[in-house]
Tab-separated table of N, CA and C in Angstrom:
chain	number	residue	atom	x	y	z
W	1	MET	N	45.166	-0.222	-48.360
W	1	MET	CA	44.677	-1.453	-47.801
W	1	MET	C	44.618	-2.512	-48.917
W	2	PRO	N	45.207	-3.656	-48.714
W	2	PRO	CA	45.195	-4.697	-49.747
W	2	PRO	C	43.810	-5.303	-49.905
W	3	LEU	N	43.556	-5.835	-51.104
W	3	LEU	CA	42.294	-6.491	-51.394
W	3	LEU	C	42.180	-7.780	-50.607
W	4	ASP	N	41.044	-7.982	-49.955
W	4	ASP	CA	40.779	-9.228	-49.212
W	4	ASP	C	40.019	-10.169	-50.164
W	5	ASP	N	40.656	-11.175	-50.658
W	5	ASP	CA	40.055	-12.094	-51.623
W	5	ASP	C	38.799	-12.771	-51.067
W	6	ASP	N	38.651	-12.891	-49.750
W	6	ASP	CA	37.451	-13.498	-49.178
W	6	ASP	C	36.210	-12.638	-49.424
W	7	LEU	N	36.420	-11.332	-49.691
W	7	LEU	CA	35.307	-10.420	-49.902
W	7	LEU	C	34.880	-10.316	-51.378
W	8	VAL	N	35.587	-11.040	-52.251
W	8	VAL	CA	35.258	-11.011	-53.661
W	8	VAL	C	34.652	-12.382	-54.024
W	9	VAL	N	33.362	-12.376	-54.396
W	9	VAL	CA	32.688	-13.611	-54.779
W	9	VAL	C	32.046	-13.423	-56.118
W	10	ALA	N	32.114	-14.435	-56.943
W	10	ALA	CA	31.561	-14.367	-58.289
W	10	ALA	C	30.226	-15.090	-58.314
W	11	THR	N	29.331	-14.595	-59.187
W	11	THR	CA	28.034	-15.253	-59.396
W	11	THR	C	27.817	-15.409	-60.891
W	12	PRO	N	27.232	-16.539	-61.306
W	12	PRO	CA	26.893	-16.655	-62.709
W	12	PRO	C	25.810	-15.608	-63.061
W	13	GLU	N	25.893	-15.008	-64.232
W	13	GLU	CA	24.958	-13.996	-64.633
W	13	GLU	C	23.525	-14.504	-64.606
W	14	GLY	N	22.677	-13.702	-63.986
W	14	GLY	CA	21.253	-13.994	-63.948
W	14	GLY	C	20.890	-15.181	-63.061
W	15	ASP	N	21.769	-15.591	-62.194
W	15	ASP	CA	21.526	-16.741	-61.362
W	15	ASP	C	21.274	-16.300	-59.921
W	16	LYS	N	19.947	-16.292	-59.525
W	16	LYS	CA	19.595	-15.897	-58.169
W	16	LYS	C	20.213	-16.821	-57.106
W	17	ARG	N	20.250	-18.102	-57.418
W	17	ARG	CA	20.835	-19.062	-56.459
W	17	ARG	C	22.335	-18.730	-56.249
W	18	GLY	N	23.053	-18.346	-57.277
W	18	GLY	CA	24.425	-17.959	-57.166
W	18	GLY	C	24.571	-16.720	-56.259
W	19	ALA	N	23.634	-15.780	-56.400
W	19	ALA	CA	23.678	-14.607	-55.506
W	19	ALA	C	23.444	-15.008	-54.075
W	20	ALA	N	22.525	-15.931	-53.852
W	20	ALA	CA	22.250	-16.426	-52.484
W	20	ALA	C	23.467	-17.104	-51.908
W	21	GLU	N	24.155	-17.914	-52.731
W	21	GLU	CA	25.382	-18.572	-52.252
W	21	GLU	C	26.462	-17.583	-51.928
W	22	ALA	N	26.581	-16.568	-52.774
W	22	ALA	CA	27.592	-15.508	-52.538
W	22	ALA	C	27.316	-14.761	-51.223
W	23	VAL	N	26.045	-14.419	-51.009
W	23	VAL	CA	25.686	-13.729	-49.782
W	23	VAL	C	25.964	-14.646	-48.589
W	24	GLY	N	25.642	-15.944	-48.707
W	24	GLY	CA	25.943	-16.873	-47.620
W	24	GLY	C	27.415	-16.939	-47.282
W	25	ARG	N	28.243	-16.928	-48.324
W	25	ARG	CA	29.705	-16.931	-48.075
W	25	ARG	C	30.155	-15.684	-47.325
W	26	LEU	N	29.599	-14.536	-47.769
W	26	LEU	CA	30.008	-13.278	-47.150
W	26	LEU	C	29.515	-13.213	-45.687
W	27	LEU	N	28.297	-13.675	-45.457
W	27	LEU	CA	27.731	-13.630	-44.074
W	27	LEU	C	28.428	-14.638	-43.194
W	28	GLY	N	29.030	-15.669	-43.765
W	28	GLY	CA	29.700	-16.686	-42.980
W	28	GLY	C	31.115	-16.307	-42.573
W	29	LEU	N	31.594	-15.166	-43.044
W	29	LEU	CA	32.943	-14.717	-42.702
W	29	LEU	C	33.005	-14.329	-41.241
W	30	ARG	N	34.175	-14.445	-40.667
W	30	ARG	CA	34.375	-14.086	-39.268
W	30	ARG	C	33.950	-12.621	-39.028
W	31	GLU	N	34.314	-11.762	-39.944
W	31	GLU	CA	33.905	-10.360	-39.918
W	31	GLU	C	33.152	-10.071	-41.221
W	32	PRO	N	31.833	-10.282	-41.244
W	32	PRO	CA	31.072	-10.059	-42.458
W	32	PRO	C	31.077	-8.579	-42.839
W	33	PRO	N	30.961	-8.284	-44.150
W	33	PRO	CA	30.960	-6.906	-44.578
W	33	PRO	C	29.677	-6.180	-44.145
W	34	THR	N	29.733	-4.878	-44.210
W	34	THR	CA	28.517	-4.083	-43.916
W	34	THR	C	27.884	-3.572	-45.201
W	35	ALA	N	28.504	-3.892	-46.330
W	35	ALA	CA	27.979	-3.454	-47.632
W	35	ALA	C	28.416	-4.443	-48.724
W	36	VAL	N	27.585	-4.526	-49.769
W	36	VAL	CA	27.847	-5.362	-50.930
W	36	VAL	C	27.805	-4.436	-52.166
W	37	PHE	N	28.824	-4.566	-53.005
W	37	PHE	CA	28.817	-3.893	-54.308
W	37	PHE	C	28.684	-4.984	-55.351
W	38	ALA	N	27.595	-4.959	-56.099
W	38	ALA	CA	27.373	-5.969	-57.146
W	38	ALA	C	27.764	-5.394	-58.523
W	39	GLU	N	28.251	-6.275	-59.382
W	39	GLU	CA	28.727	-5.836	-60.690
W	39	GLU	C	27.583	-5.489	-61.656
W	40	GLN	N	26.369	-5.851	-61.307
W	40	GLN	CA	25.208	-5.506	-62.135
W	40	GLN	C	24.034	-5.181	-61.182
W	41	ASP	N	23.168	-4.311	-61.641
W	41	ASP	CA	21.995	-3.984	-60.812
W	41	ASP	C	21.119	-5.210	-60.565
W	42	GLU	N	21.007	-6.086	-61.566
W	42	GLU	CA	20.169	-7.275	-61.400
W	42	GLU	C	20.700	-8.202	-60.293
W	43	VAL	N	22.024	-8.286	-60.210
W	43	VAL	CA	22.652	-9.109	-59.161
W	43	VAL	C	22.402	-8.435	-57.799
W	44	ALA	N	22.507	-7.093	-57.767
W	44	ALA	CA	22.261	-6.363	-56.505
W	44	ALA	C	20.846	-6.619	-56.022
W	45	VAL	N	19.856	-6.668	-56.930
W	45	VAL	CA	18.485	-6.946	-56.509
W	45	VAL	C	18.363	-8.351	-55.951
W	46	ALA	N	19.047	-9.319	-56.557
W	46	ALA	CA	19.015	-10.700	-56.039
W	46	ALA	C	19.667	-10.746	-54.663
W	47	VAL	N	20.715	-9.954	-54.444
W	47	VAL	CA	21.359	-9.873	-53.143
W	47	VAL	C	20.383	-9.325	-52.119
W	48	ILE	N	19.666	-8.246	-52.492
W	48	ILE	CA	18.679	-7.666	-51.552
W	48	ILE	C	17.590	-8.681	-51.209
W	49	TRP	N	17.092	-9.416	-52.194
W	49	TRP	CA	16.078	-10.431	-51.921
W	49	TRP	C	16.615	-11.462	-50.932
W	50	THR	N	17.835	-11.903	-51.152
W	50	THR	CA	18.440	-12.911	-50.271
W	50	THR	C	18.614	-12.350	-48.851
W	51	LEU	N	19.117	-11.130	-48.754
W	51	LEU	CA	19.266	-10.553	-47.410
W	51	LEU	C	17.969	-10.429	-46.682
W	52	ARG	N	16.980	-9.916	-47.365
W	52	ARG	CA	15.656	-9.767	-46.737
W	52	ARG	C	15.030	-11.106	-46.365
W	53	ALA	N	15.291	-12.131	-47.170
W	53	ALA	CA	14.746	-13.454	-46.851
W	53	ALA	C	15.411	-14.006	-45.585
W	54	THR	N	16.604	-13.582	-45.307
W	54	THR	CA	17.281	-14.020	-44.083
W	54	THR	C	17.115	-13.000	-42.940
W	55	ARG	N	16.177	-12.087	-43.145
W	55	ARG	CA	15.829	-11.048	-42.136
W	55	ARG	C	16.969	-10.090	-41.830
W	56	ILE	N	17.772	-9.808	-42.825
W	56	ILE	CA	18.817	-8.797	-42.712
W	56	ILE	C	18.296	-7.541	-43.356
W	57	GLU	N	18.206	-6.464	-42.588
W	57	GLU	CA	17.616	-5.222	-43.082
W	57	GLU	C	18.561	-4.500	-44.058
W	58	VAL	N	17.995	-4.084	-45.189
W	58	VAL	CA	18.717	-3.272	-46.166
W	58	VAL	C	18.050	-1.920	-46.146
W	59	PRO	N	18.715	-0.860	-45.778
W	59	PRO	CA	20.136	-0.711	-45.508
W	59	PRO	C	20.516	-0.729	-44.045
W	60	GLY	N	19.596	-1.000	-43.154
W	60	GLY	CA	19.874	-0.930	-41.711
W	60	GLY	C	21.054	-1.758	-41.266
W	61	GLN	N	21.144	-3.001	-41.743
W	61	GLN	CA	22.256	-3.853	-41.338
W	61	GLN	C	23.267	-4.030	-42.458
W	62	MET	N	22.821	-3.940	-43.685
W	62	MET	CA	23.728	-4.137	-44.854
W	62	MET	C	23.318	-3.199	-45.959
W	63	SER	N	24.297	-2.470	-46.494
W	63	SER	CA	24.019	-1.627	-47.673
W	63	SER	C	24.293	-2.435	-48.940
W	64	VAL	N	23.584	-2.078	-50.022
W	64	VAL	CA	23.766	-2.763	-51.294
W	64	VAL	C	23.839	-1.695	-52.398
W	65	VAL	N	24.873	-1.831	-53.253
W	65	VAL	CA	25.071	-0.922	-54.365
W	65	VAL	C	25.184	-1.743	-55.650
W	66	GLY	N	24.523	-1.312	-56.693
W	66	GLY	CA	24.601	-1.972	-57.984
W	66	GLY	C	25.465	-1.172	-58.951
W	67	PHE	N	25.442	-1.583	-60.205
W	67	PHE	CA	26.226	-0.920	-61.239
W	67	PHE	C	25.438	-0.898	-62.532
W	68	ASP	N	25.305	0.254	-63.148
W	68	ASP	CA	24.784	0.455	-64.469
W	68	ASP	C	23.508	1.257	-64.535
W	69	ASP	N	22.810	1.498	-63.453
W	69	ASP	CA	21.586	2.264	-63.440
W	69	ASP	C	20.560	1.757	-64.439
W	70	GLN	N	20.337	0.454	-64.418
W	70	GLN	CA	19.295	-0.153	-65.235
W	70	GLN	C	17.908	0.193	-64.688
W	71	PRO	N	16.841	0.058	-65.434
W	71	PRO	CA	15.511	0.386	-64.899
W	71	PRO	C	15.192	-0.345	-63.583
W	72	VAL	N	15.683	-1.569	-63.421
W	72	VAL	CA	15.468	-2.278	-62.194
W	72	VAL	C	15.993	-1.535	-60.979
W	73	ALA	N	17.040	-0.753	-61.157
W	73	ALA	CA	17.586	0.046	-60.067
W	73	ALA	C	16.595	1.082	-59.572
W	74	ARG	N	15.898	1.700	-60.492
W	74	ARG	CA	14.876	2.692	-60.102
W	74	ARG	C	13.685	2.002	-59.453
W	75	TRP	N	13.284	0.857	-59.990
W	75	TRP	CA	12.134	0.151	-59.437
W	75	TRP	C	12.361	-0.277	-57.979
W	76	PHE	N	13.587	-0.674	-57.668
W	76	PHE	CA	13.904	-1.150	-56.304
W	76	PHE	C	14.594	-0.095	-55.467
W	77	HIS	N	14.629	1.158	-55.967
W	77	HIS	CA	15.304	2.261	-55.218
W	77	HIS	C	16.713	1.893	-54.850
W	78	LEU	N	17.411	1.229	-55.754
W	78	LEU	CA	18.768	0.755	-55.556
W	78	LEU	C	19.794	1.841	-55.778
W	79	THR	N	20.679	2.020	-54.812
W	79	THR	CA	21.810	2.894	-55.035
W	79	THR	C	22.676	2.220	-56.107
W	80	THR	N	23.138	2.992	-57.051
W	80	THR	CA	23.882	2.407	-58.179
W	80	THR	C	24.929	3.352	-58.742
W	81	VAL	N	25.841	2.809	-59.474
W	81	VAL	CA	26.881	3.616	-60.165
W	81	VAL	C	26.416	3.666	-61.642
W	82	ALA	N	26.280	4.892	-62.120
W	82	ALA	CA	25.789	5.096	-63.491
W	82	ALA	C	26.930	5.472	-64.423
W	83	GLN	N	26.755	5.101	-65.652
W	83	GLN	CA	27.698	5.455	-66.687
W	83	GLN	C	26.902	5.817	-67.926
W	84	SER	N	27.553	6.378	-68.915
W	84	SER	CA	26.829	6.823	-70.125
W	84	SER	C	27.070	5.800	-71.255
W	85	PRO	N	26.070	4.950	-71.525
W	85	PRO	CA	26.242	4.008	-72.651
W	85	PRO	C	26.518	4.676	-73.979
W	86	SER	N	25.877	5.825	-74.224
W	86	SER	CA	26.118	6.482	-75.513
W	86	SER	C	27.546	7.005	-75.592
W	87	ARG	N	28.088	7.485	-74.516
W	87	ARG	CA	29.475	7.945	-74.551
W	87	ARG	C	30.431	6.764	-74.714
W	88	ILE	N	30.137	5.652	-74.061
W	88	ILE	CA	30.985	4.470	-74.204
W	88	ILE	C	30.985	4.048	-75.660
W	89	GLY	N	29.797	4.016	-76.279
W	89	GLY	CA	29.706	3.627	-77.708
W	89	GLY	C	30.445	4.569	-78.623
W	90	ARG	N	30.310	5.883	-78.357
W	90	ARG	CA	30.988	6.871	-79.158
W	90	ARG	C	32.516	6.724	-79.063
W	91	GLU	N	33.015	6.593	-77.825
W	91	GLU	CA	34.458	6.463	-77.591
W	91	GLU	C	34.989	5.156	-78.209
W	92	ALA	N	34.230	4.065	-78.073
W	92	ALA	CA	34.641	2.807	-78.665
W	92	ALA	C	34.721	2.904	-80.195
W	93	GLY	N	33.706	3.564	-80.789
W	93	GLY	CA	33.713	3.752	-82.221
W	93	GLY	C	34.903	4.564	-82.694
W	94	GLU	N	35.212	5.634	-81.944
W	94	GLU	CA	36.365	6.467	-82.300
W	94	GLU	C	37.678	5.702	-82.172
W	95	LEU	N	37.805	4.901	-81.131
W	95	LEU	CA	38.999	4.048	-80.987
W	95	LEU	C	39.104	3.040	-82.161
W	96	ALA	N	37.985	2.433	-82.521
W	96	ALA	CA	38.024	1.485	-83.624
W	96	ALA	C	38.424	2.181	-84.931
W	97	LEU	N	37.847	3.345	-85.173
W	97	LEU	CA	38.193	4.094	-86.372
W	97	LEU	C	39.654	4.480	-86.401
W	98	SER	N	40.200	4.857	-85.251
W	98	SER	CA	41.615	5.241	-85.200
W	98	SER	C	42.512	4.046	-85.519
W	99	LEU	N	42.106	2.833	-85.095
W	99	LEU	CA	42.886	1.637	-85.438
W	99	LEU	C	42.765	1.283	-86.911
W	100	ILE	N	41.604	1.541	-87.475
W	100	ILE	CA	41.407	1.266	-88.925
W	100	ILE	C	42.245	2.253	-89.740
W	101	ASP	N	42.190	3.538	-89.347
W	101	ASP	CA	42.903	4.574	-90.086
W	101	ASP	C	44.406	4.478	-89.925
W	102	ASP	N	44.858	3.987	-88.754
W	102	ASP	CA	46.297	3.916	-88.501
W	102	ASP	C	46.596	2.530	-87.886
W	103	PRO	N	46.910	1.521	-88.728
W	103	PRO	CA	47.185	0.188	-88.184
W	103	PRO	C	48.321	0.148	-87.178
W	104	GLY	N	49.170	1.177	-87.146
W	104	GLY	CA	50.255	1.224	-86.150
W	104	GLY	C	49.845	1.868	-84.844
W	105	ALA	N	48.594	2.295	-84.747
W	105	ALA	CA	48.145	2.964	-83.512
W	105	ALA	C	48.251	2.056	-82.297
W	106	ASP	N	48.338	2.634	-81.132
W	106	ASP	CA	48.508	1.925	-79.885
W	106	ASP	C	47.256	1.096	-79.607
W	107	ARG	N	47.364	-0.223	-79.721
W	107	ARG	CA	46.243	-1.129	-79.460
W	107	ARG	C	45.970	-1.317	-77.979
W	108	GLY	N	46.874	-0.902	-77.138
W	108	GLY	CA	46.690	-1.059	-75.679
W	108	GLY	C	46.163	0.214	-75.033
W	109	ARG	N	45.761	1.167	-75.797
W	109	ARG	CA	45.234	2.435	-75.266
W	109	ARG	C	44.005	2.212	-74.441
W	110	HIS	N	43.927	2.821	-73.295
W	110	HIS	CA	42.772	2.722	-72.404
W	110	HIS	C	42.184	4.077	-72.156
W	111	LEU	N	40.918	4.123	-72.019
W	111	LEU	CA	40.211	5.361	-71.662
W	111	LEU	C	39.502	5.132	-70.341
W	112	VAL	N	39.480	6.149	-69.545
W	112	VAL	CA	38.708	6.111	-68.282
W	112	VAL	C	37.587	7.114	-68.467
W	113	LEU	N	36.372	6.617	-68.443
W	113	LEU	CA	35.206	7.487	-68.619
W	113	LEU	C	34.554	7.754	-67.284
W	114	PRO	N	33.886	8.886	-67.134
W	114	PRO	CA	33.321	9.238	-65.836
W	114	PRO	C	32.108	8.338	-65.482
W	115	THR	N	31.960	8.141	-64.204
W	115	THR	CA	30.773	7.489	-63.651
W	115	THR	C	30.309	8.351	-62.507
W	116	HIS	N	29.122	8.072	-62.003
W	116	HIS	CA	28.668	8.789	-60.811
W	116	HIS	C	27.705	7.900	-60.033
W	117	VAL	N	27.708	8.108	-58.733
W	117	VAL	CA	26.841	7.322	-57.860
W	117	VAL	C	25.496	7.980	-57.792
W	118	ILE	N	24.447	7.198	-57.902
W	118	ILE	CA	23.081	7.658	-57.719
W	118	ILE	C	22.585	7.106	-56.367
W	119	PRO	N	22.625	7.911	-55.318
W	119	PRO	CA	22.206	7.386	-54.027
W	119	PRO	C	20.696	7.214	-53.989
W	120	ARG	N	20.284	6.050	-53.494
W	120	ARG	CA	18.864	5.778	-53.316
W	120	ARG	C	18.725	5.184	-51.913
W	121	THR	N	17.769	4.300	-51.729
W	121	THR	CA	17.452	3.887	-50.342
W	121	THR	C	18.095	2.555	-49.896
W	122	THR	N	19.063	2.054	-50.636
W	122	THR	CA	19.676	0.777	-50.227
W	122	THR	C	21.041	0.948	-49.569
W	123	THR	N	21.385	2.212	-49.280
W	123	THR	CA	22.658	2.441	-48.584
W	123	THR	C	22.441	3.347	-47.384
W	124	ALA	N	23.284	3.131	-46.400
W	124	ALA	CA	23.270	3.938	-45.165
W	124	ALA	C	24.644	3.769	-44.517
W	125	PRO	N	24.969	4.658	-43.557
W	125	PRO	CA	26.228	4.397	-42.823
W	125	PRO	C	26.202	3.043	-42.160
W	126	PRO	N	27.370	2.427	-41.979
W	126	PRO	CA	27.359	1.098	-41.337
W	126	PRO	C	26.807	1.185	-39.935
W	127	PRO	N	26.190	0.099	-39.489
W	127	PRO	CA	25.633	0.093	-38.130
W	127	PRO	C	26.781	0.231	-37.110
W	128	ALA	N	26.447	0.825	-36.005
W	128	ALA	CA	27.465	0.985	-34.943
W	128	ALA	C	27.831	-0.380	-34.405
W	129	PRO	N	29.113	-0.610	-34.115
W	129	PRO	CA	29.485	-1.925	-33.562
W	129	PRO	C	28.880	-2.087	-32.196
W	130	ARG	N	28.550	-3.327	-31.943
W	130	ARG	CA	27.978	-3.662	-30.624
W	130	ARG	C	29.115	-3.611	-29.573
W	131	PRO	N	28.846	-3.020	-28.442
W	131	PRO	CA	29.895	-2.990	-27.440
W	131	PRO	C	30.183	-4.373	-26.897
W	132	GLU	N	31.438	-4.607	-26.582
W	132	GLU	CA	31.865	-5.864	-25.982
W	132	GLU	C	31.253	-5.987	-24.578
W	133	PRO	N	30.764	-7.140	-24.224
W	133	PRO	CA	30.216	-7.285	-22.879
W	133	PRO	C	31.338	-7.074	-21.843
W	134	GLN	N	30.981	-6.354	-20.807
W	134	GLN	CA	31.957	-6.070	-19.744
W	134	GLN	C	31.644	-6.924	-18.537
W	135	LEU	N	32.657	-7.513	-18.010
W	135	LEU	CA	32.500	-8.299	-16.771
W	135	LEU	C	32.451	-7.341	-15.591
W	136	PRO	N	31.570	-7.664	-14.661
W	136	PRO	CA	31.507	-6.721	-13.522
W	136	PRO	C	32.828	-6.724	-12.750
W	137	SER	N	33.223	-5.540	-12.332
W	137	SER	CA	34.488	-5.441	-11.582
W	137	SER	C	34.168	-5.666	-10.101
W	138	ASP	N	35.150	-6.183	-9.377
W	138	ASP	CA	34.960	-6.438	-7.959
W	138	ASP	C	35.213	-5.239	-7.115
């Protein structure tokens, strides 16, 4: 399935108003999403505040997932994707040392490190679609 650019919205870091605007854009779509994945746990919390202020139940009507498993994720029972900062630091250090030791080393080398989802209370299966109204038959 190709990426739908309408479903990707950017917010300035630490800007609650930006999160509110992003949520407004998503909710204004002809077919609004049933879940939001935020690039940071702090943004996910701002999304939850915005949804609840507009009386949209999390997770009943909309699921929210953050990224990074910051302390705020635990405080708000936020489902999040966790990674290991110490492993990222160790791998980055080893890559830097390999470039120092061998200036001809591949500078475009990429590593994919494991992540895992920590399910909490901000996610649920999507709500069932409402049935289309049926006209009475004659």
